[in-house]
Amino acid sequence: MSEITLRNVCKSYDKEHYAVKDFNLEIHDNEFVIFVGPSGCGKSTTLRMIAGLEEITSGELWIDKQLCNYVEPKDRDLSMVFQNYALYPQMTVYDNMAFALQIRKVPKNEIDQKVHEAAAILGIESLLKRRPGQLSGGQKQRVAIGSAIMRKPKAFLMDEPLSNLDAKLRAQMRVELADLHKRLGTTIIYVTHDQTEAMTLGTRIVVMKDGFIRQADAPRTIYEDP
Ligand code: ADP
Ligand code: ADP
């Protein structure tokens, strides 16, 4: 069971104002938590602090029973999918997807099976030999998701992972992500400003404004209450 807890977490990039202020949230195993709110309200900053890509100014981040403020990103056992899909340009799609397992010395045949499984789910089997430069934005995004789901981390962190897809593919990927969450039985923390994504995917919606949490509740409560 993994649990991610943020306690009074604050972030200031400069002395004048806080990007995130007094952020308190307990994320339980298997939740699909969605951060929503207007541009600049602190969604990405919060996700990046959980990932360890941004230093926490004050407060505490706990992952499982460990205080993680100063734990290196690679030691947090989280998988990330960000908008600017961090694919290795010199590697094939196959090797991009296999990389996280290769560095963990997973046996080759096991890696091969996992790559092909994930590629089938995402409909990118025919792209395995290409390099990222030979892919469309939507294809790259699917490869990034494929790379992230190769192993089962404590949690997936996703920042607008579907933003670059056309409407049809986005709708299809929403279904895939919901299915993935169900099948993997894992925690997902997800940033979007797409209300349909939030409503259909989230088990809990965290509404942010000006660095604060305005409301955190089930989608039904957030979107159906006047
Ligand atoms: P969101 O993801 O909700 O759009 P961000 O977390 O990106 O919001 O930004 C929150 C606030 O922090 C904004 O006021 C933004 O301008 C500021 N901010 C974000 N990144 C940086 C940075 N690297 N340096 C300075 N300010 C930043
Ligand atoms: P073989 O020698 O039998 O081809 P490989 O390990 O090269 O064994 O390939 C097995 C499967 O994994 C094939 O389906 C192949 O497409 C895929 N594969 C392995 N490595 C790569 C790679 N670097 N790029 C693309 N596909 C790969």
mmCIF file of C-alpha atoms and ligand atoms in Angstrom:
data_model
loop_
_atom_site.group_PDB
_atom_site.id
_atom_site.type_symbol
_atom_site.label_atom_id
_atom_site.label_comp_id
_atom_site.label_asym_id
_atom_site.label_seq_id
_atom_site.Cartn_x
_atom_site.Cartn_y
_atom_site.Cartn_z
ATOM 1 C CA MET A 1 0.000 0.000 0.000
ATOM 2 C CA SER A 2 1.389 3.359 -0.879
ATOM 3 C CA GLU A 3 0.242 6.634 0.431
ATOM 4 C CA ILE A 4 1.388 10.094 -0.549
ATOM 5 C CA THR A 5 0.901 12.866 1.966
ATOM 6 C CA LEU A 6 1.559 16.565 1.552
ATOM 7 C CA ARG A 7 1.584 18.505 4.787
ATOM 8 C CA ASN A 8 1.511 22.312 4.750
ATOM 9 C CA VAL A 9 3.518 22.270 1.545
ATOM 10 C CA CYS A 10 4.517 25.698 0.234
ATOM 11 C CA LYS A 11 6.499 26.755 -2.791
ATOM 12 C CA SER A 12 7.827 30.196 -3.548
ATOM 13 C CA TYR A 13 9.948 30.774 -6.626
ATOM 14 C CA ASP A 14 10.631 34.313 -5.416
ATOM 15 C CA LYS A 15 10.228 36.197 -2.136
ATOM 16 C CA GLU A 16 7.136 38.114 -3.281
ATOM 17 C CA HIS A 17 4.541 35.376 -3.631
ATOM 18 C CA TYR A 18 3.722 31.734 -3.195
ATOM 19 C CA ALA A 19 3.035 29.477 -6.197
ATOM 20 C CA VAL A 20 1.646 26.871 -3.770
ATOM 21 C CA LYS A 21 0.585 27.657 -0.211
ATOM 22 C CA ASP A 22 -0.379 25.420 2.719
ATOM 23 C CA PHE A 23 -1.173 22.469 0.495
ATOM 24 C CA ASN A 24 -2.556 19.600 2.583
ATOM 25 C CA LEU A 25 -3.569 16.343 0.944
ATOM 26 C CA GLU A 26 -3.516 12.633 1.695
ATOM 27 C CA ILE A 27 -3.544 10.461 -1.405
ATOM 28 C CA HIS A 28 -4.425 6.843 -0.819
ATOM 29 C CA ASP A 29 -3.441 3.749 -2.706
ATOM 30 C CA ASN A 30 -5.374 3.260 -5.945
ATOM 31 C CA GLU A 31 -6.824 6.769 -6.065
ATOM 32 C CA PHE A 32 -7.026 8.649 -9.356
ATOM 33 C CA VAL A 33 -6.555 12.207 -8.124
ATOM 34 C CA ILE A 34 -7.014 15.064 -10.555
ATOM 35 C CA PHE A 35 -5.666 18.572 -10.030
ATOM 36 C CA VAL A 36 -7.785 21.161 -11.810
ATOM 37 C CA GLY A 37 -7.913 24.953 -11.748
ATOM 38 C CA PRO A 38 -7.034 27.979 -13.848
ATOM 39 C CA SER A 39 -3.654 28.374 -15.489
ATOM 40 C CA GLY A 40 -1.010 29.445 -12.978
ATOM 41 C CA CYS A 41 -2.836 28.131 -9.890
ATOM 42 C CA GLY A 42 0.021 25.785 -8.957
ATOM 43 C CA LYS A 43 -1.008 22.399 -10.383
ATOM 44 C CA SER A 44 2.246 21.625 -12.199
ATOM 45 C CA THR A 45 4.354 22.994 -9.386
ATOM 46 C CA THR A 46 2.648 20.643 -6.931
ATOM 47 C CA LEU A 47 3.119 17.665 -9.242
ATOM 48 C CA ARG A 48 6.764 18.593 -9.814
ATOM 49 C CA MET A 49 7.356 18.811 -6.065
ATOM 50 C CA ILE A 50 5.916 15.325 -5.609
ATOM 51 C CA ALA A 51 8.184 14.125 -8.425
ATOM 52 C CA GLY A 52 11.194 15.818 -6.852
ATOM 53 C CA LEU A 53 11.790 18.047 -9.874
ATOM 54 C CA GLU A 54 11.091 21.153 -7.820
ATOM 55 C CA GLU A 55 12.332 21.808 -4.308
ATOM 56 C CA ILE A 56 9.726 22.199 -1.556
ATOM 57 C CA THR A 57 10.120 25.587 0.152
ATOM 58 C CA SER A 58 8.461 24.463 3.384
ATOM 59 C CA GLY A 59 6.227 21.667 4.605
ATOM 60 C CA GLU A 60 6.553 17.914 4.268
ATOM 61 C CA LEU A 61 6.121 15.334 1.534
ATOM 62 C CA TRP A 62 5.675 11.752 2.721
ATOM 63 C CA ILE A 63 5.664 8.742 0.398
ATOM 64 C CA ASP A 64 4.826 5.546 2.246
ATOM 65 C CA LYS A 65 6.296 6.201 5.668
ATOM 66 C CA GLN A 66 9.282 8.130 4.356
ATOM 67 C CA LEU A 67 9.856 11.877 4.498
ATOM 68 C CA CYS A 68 10.797 12.603 0.894
ATOM 69 C CA ASN A 69 11.575 16.346 0.733
ATOM 70 C CA TYR A 70 15.202 15.637 -0.086
ATOM 71 C CA VAL A 71 14.937 12.240 -1.756
ATOM 72 C CA GLU A 72 16.276 12.190 -5.330
ATOM 73 C CA PRO A 73 13.591 11.865 -8.053
ATOM 74 C CA LYS A 74 14.973 8.504 -9.191
ATOM 75 C CA ASP A 75 14.696 7.126 -5.654
ATOM 76 C CA ARG A 76 11.012 8.021 -5.250
ATOM 77 C CA ASP A 77 9.721 5.131 -7.379
ATOM 78 C CA LEU A 78 7.274 7.285 -9.318
ATOM 79 C CA SER A 79 6.574 7.233 -13.045
ATOM 80 C CA MET A 80 5.986 10.469 -14.890
ATOM 81 C CA VAL A 81 4.227 11.461 -18.070
ATOM 82 C CA PHE A 82 4.613 15.127 -18.851
ATOM 83 C CA GLN A 83 3.421 17.219 -21.786
ATOM 84 C CA ASN A 84 6.875 17.602 -23.232
ATOM 85 C CA TYR A 85 7.253 13.798 -23.331
ATOM 86 C CA ALA A 86 10.785 13.085 -22.231
ATOM 87 C CA LEU A 87 11.719 10.556 -24.918
ATOM 88 C CA TYR A 88 15.333 9.808 -25.767
ATOM 89 C CA PRO A 89 15.685 11.059 -29.356
ATOM 90 C CA GLN A 90 18.540 8.740 -30.290
ATOM 91 C CA MET A 91 16.758 5.582 -29.124
ATOM 92 C CA THR A 92 14.046 3.610 -30.895
ATOM 93 C CA VAL A 93 10.524 3.563 -29.506
ATOM 94 C CA TYR A 94 11.228 0.009 -28.338
ATOM 95 C CA ASP A 95 14.319 1.050 -26.416
ATOM 96 C CA ASN A 96 12.600 4.131 -25.011
ATOM 97 C CA MET A 97 9.935 1.870 -23.592
ATOM 98 C CA ALA A 98 12.388 -0.788 -22.463
ATOM 99 C CA PHE A 99 14.855 1.608 -20.827
ATOM 100 C CA ALA A 100 13.391 1.764 -17.317
ATOM 101 C CA LEU A 101 13.493 -2.037 -17.153
ATOM 102 C CA GLN A 102 16.885 -2.399 -18.827
ATOM 103 C CA ILE A 103 18.569 -0.231 -16.194
ATOM 104 C CA ARG A 104 16.906 -2.367 -13.526
ATOM 105 C CA LYS A 105 18.418 -5.492 -15.096
ATOM 106 C CA VAL A 106 15.053 -7.121 -15.831
ATOM 107 C CA PRO A 107 15.550 -10.221 -18.034
ATOM 108 C CA LYS A 108 15.405 -9.495 -21.761
ATOM 109 C CA ASN A 109 12.504 -11.805 -22.585
ATOM 110 C CA GLU A 110 10.426 -10.316 -19.780
ATOM 111 C CA ILE A 111 11.155 -6.807 -21.078
ATOM 112 C CA ASP A 112 10.243 -7.859 -24.590
ATOM 113 C CA GLN A 113 6.906 -9.246 -23.451
ATOM 114 C CA LYS A 114 6.083 -6.093 -21.483
ATOM 115 C CA VAL A 115 7.012 -3.761 -24.359
ATOM 116 C CA HIS A 116 4.795 -5.659 -26.764
ATOM 117 C CA GLU A 117 1.921 -5.789 -24.269
ATOM 118 C CA ALA A 118 2.054 -2.057 -23.600
ATOM 119 C CA ALA A 119 2.486 -1.289 -27.294
ATOM 120 C CA ALA A 120 -0.613 -3.337 -28.083
ATOM 121 C CA ILE A 121 -2.688 -1.502 -25.483
ATOM 122 C CA LEU A 122 -1.581 1.851 -26.898
ATOM 123 C CA GLY A 123 -1.771 0.877 -30.554
ATOM 124 C CA ILE A 124 1.888 1.636 -31.274
ATOM 125 C CA GLU A 125 3.159 -1.836 -32.197
ATOM 126 C CA SER A 126 3.998 -0.754 -35.730
ATOM 127 C CA LEU A 127 6.146 2.117 -34.427
ATOM 128 C CA LEU A 128 8.583 0.158 -32.258
ATOM 129 C CA LYS A 129 11.533 0.507 -34.630
ATOM 130 C CA ARG A 130 11.106 4.229 -35.248
ATOM 131 C CA ARG A 131 12.830 7.039 -33.417
ATOM 132 C CA PRO A 132 10.905 9.855 -31.697
ATOM 133 C CA GLY A 133 11.810 12.257 -34.512
ATOM 134 C CA GLN A 134 9.750 10.113 -36.883
ATOM 135 C CA LEU A 135 6.565 10.294 -34.787
ATOM 136 C CA SER A 136 3.627 12.684 -34.622
ATOM 137 C CA GLY A 137 2.842 14.521 -31.387
ATOM 138 C CA GLY A 138 0.070 12.089 -30.538
ATOM 139 C CA GLN A 139 2.282 9.085 -31.233
ATOM 140 C CA LYS A 140 5.033 10.511 -29.023
ATOM 141 C CA GLN A 141 2.539 11.036 -26.269
ATOM 142 C CA ARG A 142 1.433 7.413 -26.481
ATOM 143 C CA VAL A 143 5.052 6.247 -26.396
ATOM 144 C CA ALA A 144 5.627 8.388 -23.295
ATOM 145 C CA ILE A 145 2.618 6.758 -21.635
ATOM 146 C CA GLY A 146 3.900 3.360 -22.785
ATOM 147 C CA SER A 147 7.316 4.013 -21.238
ATOM 148 C CA ALA A 148 5.678 5.045 -17.975
ATOM 149 C CA ILE A 149 3.484 1.956 -17.676
ATOM 150 C CA MET A 150 6.281 -0.550 -18.232
ATOM 151 C CA ARG A 151 6.743 -0.973 -14.519
ATOM 152 C CA LYS A 152 4.435 -0.523 -11.573
ATOM 153 C CA PRO A 153 5.694 2.388 -9.513
ATOM 154 C CA LYS A 154 4.186 3.663 -6.253
ATOM 155 C CA ALA A 155 2.310 6.229 -8.324
ATOM 156 C CA PHE A 156 2.018 7.705 -11.797
ATOM 157 C CA LEU A 157 2.289 11.457 -12.133
ATOM 158 C CA MET A 158 0.728 12.799 -15.316
ATOM 159 C CA ASP A 159 0.706 16.429 -16.402
ATOM 160 C CA GLU A 160 -1.780 16.954 -19.252
ATOM 161 C CA PRO A 161 -0.745 13.694 -20.895
ATOM 162 C CA LEU A 162 -3.462 13.925 -23.543
ATOM 163 C CA SER A 163 -3.095 17.599 -24.410
ATOM 164 C CA ASN A 164 -1.416 16.971 -27.756
ATOM 165 C CA LEU A 165 -3.936 14.493 -29.094
ATOM 166 C CA ASP A 166 -6.817 15.240 -31.414
ATOM 167 C CA ALA A 167 -10.322 14.934 -29.978
ATOM 168 C CA LYS A 168 -10.919 11.409 -31.236
ATOM 169 C CA LEU A 169 -7.666 10.005 -29.914
ATOM 170 C CA ARG A 170 -8.111 11.889 -26.658
ATOM 171 C CA ALA A 171 -11.477 10.227 -26.127
ATOM 172 C CA GLN A 172 -9.954 6.842 -26.931
ATOM 173 C CA MET A 173 -7.016 7.428 -24.587
ATOM 174 C CA ARG A 174 -9.372 8.468 -21.792
ATOM 175 C CA VAL A 175 -10.923 5.036 -21.984
ATOM 176 C CA GLU A 176 -7.478 3.411 -22.077
ATOM 177 C CA LEU A 177 -6.305 5.354 -19.035
ATOM 178 C CA ALA A 178 -9.404 4.478 -17.039
ATOM 179 C CA ASP A 179 -8.906 0.841 -17.979
ATOM 180 C CA LEU A 180 -5.215 0.997 -17.135
ATOM 181 C CA HIS A 181 -5.981 2.421 -13.714
ATOM 182 C CA LYS A 182 -8.433 -0.372 -13.084
ATOM 183 C CA ARG A 183 -6.116 -3.106 -14.330
ATOM 184 C CA LEU A 184 -2.900 -1.877 -12.720
ATOM 185 C CA GLY A 185 -4.625 -1.001 -9.453
ATOM 186 C CA THR A 186 -2.322 1.924 -8.927
ATOM 187 C CA THR A 187 -2.300 5.514 -7.754
ATOM 188 C CA ILE A 188 -2.453 8.207 -10.404
ATOM 189 C CA ILE A 189 -2.039 11.928 -9.822
ATOM 190 C CA TYR A 190 -3.104 13.806 -12.895
ATOM 191 C CA VAL A 191 -3.144 17.438 -13.972
ATOM 192 C CA THR A 192 -5.650 18.642 -16.549
ATOM 193 C CA HIS A 193 -7.883 21.542 -17.387
ATOM 194 C CA ASP A 194 -10.220 19.318 -19.372
ATOM 195 C CA GLN A 195 -13.409 18.884 -17.370
ATOM 196 C CA THR A 196 -14.439 15.749 -19.257
ATOM 197 C CA GLU A 197 -11.132 14.104 -18.357
ATOM 198 C CA ALA A 198 -11.512 15.137 -14.737
ATOM 199 C CA MET A 199 -15.075 13.838 -14.527
ATOM 200 C CA THR A 200 -14.553 10.551 -16.294
ATOM 201 C CA LEU A 201 -11.160 9.614 -14.840
ATOM 202 C CA GLY A 202 -10.993 11.078 -11.360
ATOM 203 C CA THR A 203 -11.917 9.323 -8.161
ATOM 204 C CA ARG A 204 -11.188 12.635 -6.448
ATOM 205 C CA ILE A 205 -10.883 16.145 -7.834
ATOM 206 C CA VAL A 206 -8.643 18.718 -6.207
ATOM 207 C CA VAL A 207 -9.700 22.202 -7.284
ATOM 208 C CA MET A 208 -6.886 24.736 -6.935
ATOM 209 C CA LYS A 209 -6.860 28.511 -7.073
ATOM 210 C CA ASP A 210 -3.964 30.883 -6.445
ATOM 211 C CA GLY A 211 -1.838 28.121 -4.937
ATOM 212 C CA PHE A 212 -4.526 26.965 -2.516
ATOM 213 C CA ILE A 213 -6.869 23.987 -2.496
ATOM 214 C CA ARG A 214 -10.400 25.344 -2.852
ATOM 215 C CA GLN A 215 -12.131 21.997 -2.704
ATOM 216 C CA ALA A 216 -11.195 18.317 -2.796
ATOM 217 C CA ASP A 217 -14.011 15.877 -3.352
ATOM 218 C CA ALA A 218 -15.581 13.197 -5.535
ATOM 219 C CA PRO A 219 -16.263 14.332 -9.131
ATOM 220 C CA ARG A 220 -20.007 14.090 -8.583
ATOM 221 C CA THR A 221 -19.849 16.507 -5.663
ATOM 222 C CA ILE A 222 -17.598 18.948 -7.509
ATOM 223 C CA TYR A 223 -19.427 19.069 -10.820
ATOM 224 C CA GLU A 224 -23.063 18.458 -9.947
ATOM 225 C CA ASP A 225 -23.507 20.629 -6.893
ATOM 226 C CA PRO A 226 -24.582 24.175 -7.695
HETATM 227 P P1 ADP B 1 -0.401 25.612 -13.318
HETATM 228 O O1 ADP B 1 0.264 24.308 -13.535
HETATM 229 O O2 ADP B 1 -1.625 25.518 -12.472
HETATM 230 O O3 ADP B 1 -0.669 26.354 -14.585
HETATM 231 P P2 ADP B 1 2.153 26.416 -12.236
HETATM 232 O O4 ADP B 1 2.416 25.469 -11.128
HETATM 233 O O5 ADP B 1 2.838 26.201 -13.508
HETATM 234 O O6 ADP B 1 0.570 26.531 -12.463
HETATM 235 O O7 ADP B 1 2.500 27.878 -11.751
HETATM 236 C C1 ADP B 1 2.122 28.396 -10.464
HETATM 237 C C2 ADP B 1 2.754 29.767 -10.270
HETATM 238 O O8 ADP B 1 4.153 29.639 -10.167
HETATM 239 C C3 ADP B 1 2.495 30.745 -11.404
HETATM 240 O O9 ADP B 1 2.347 32.026 -10.839
HETATM 241 C C4 ADP B 1 3.750 30.643 -12.224
HETATM 242 O O10 ADP B 1 3.986 31.853 -12.906
HETATM 243 C C5 ADP B 1 4.801 30.382 -11.171
HETATM 244 N N1 ADP B 1 5.924 29.587 -11.686
HETATM 245 C C6 ADP B 1 5.854 28.336 -12.201
HETATM 246 N N2 ADP B 1 7.069 27.908 -12.549
HETATM 247 C C7 ADP B 1 7.937 28.898 -12.232
HETATM 248 C C8 ADP B 1 9.355 29.042 -12.330
HETATM 249 N N3 ADP B 1 10.139 28.062 -12.817
HETATM 250 N N4 ADP B 1 9.895 30.205 -11.914
HETATM 251 C C9 ADP B 1 9.126 31.184 -11.392
HETATM 252 N N5 ADP B 1 7.799 31.102 -11.260
HETATM 253 C C10 ADP B 1 7.209 29.994 -11.674
HETATM 254 P P1 ADP B 2 15.280 -11.469 -32.848
HETATM 255 O O1 ADP B 2 16.772 -11.694 -32.949
HETATM 256 O O2 ADP B 2 14.500 -12.734 -32.744
HETATM 257 O O3 ADP B 2 14.757 -10.505 -33.855
HETATM 258 P P2 ADP B 2 15.002 -9.322 -30.983
HETATM 259 O O4 ADP B 2 15.239 -9.235 -29.518
HETATM 260 O O5 ADP B 2 15.872 -8.522 -31.884
HETATM 261 O O6 ADP B 2 15.077 -10.842 -31.391
HETATM 262 O O7 ADP B 2 13.488 -8.943 -31.288
HETATM 263 C C1 ADP B 2 12.417 -9.559 -30.656
HETATM 264 C C2 ADP B 2 11.216 -8.648 -30.732
HETATM 265 O O8 ADP B 2 11.496 -7.419 -30.070
HETATM 266 C C3 ADP B 2 10.828 -8.272 -32.139
HETATM 267 O O9 ADP B 2 9.425 -8.239 -32.184
HETATM 268 C C4 ADP B 2 11.407 -6.932 -32.366
HETATM 269 O O10 ADP B 2 10.523 -6.158 -33.167
HETATM 270 C C5 ADP B 2 11.456 -6.353 -30.981
HETATM 271 N N1 ADP B 2 12.674 -5.553 -30.759
HETATM 272 C C6 ADP B 2 13.759 -5.899 -30.066
HETATM 273 N N2 ADP B 2 14.676 -4.922 -30.040
HETATM 274 C C7 ADP B 2 14.169 -3.931 -30.760
HETATM 275 C C8 ADP B 2 14.636 -2.625 -31.110
HETATM 276 N N3 ADP B 2 15.799 -2.139 -30.702
HETATM 277 N N4 ADP B 2 13.828 -1.865 -31.848
HETATM 278 C C9 ADP B 2 12.643 -2.329 -32.247
HETATM 279 N N5 ADP B 2 12.147 -3.527 -31.949
HETATM 280 C C10 ADP B 2 12.898 -4.327 -31.206
#
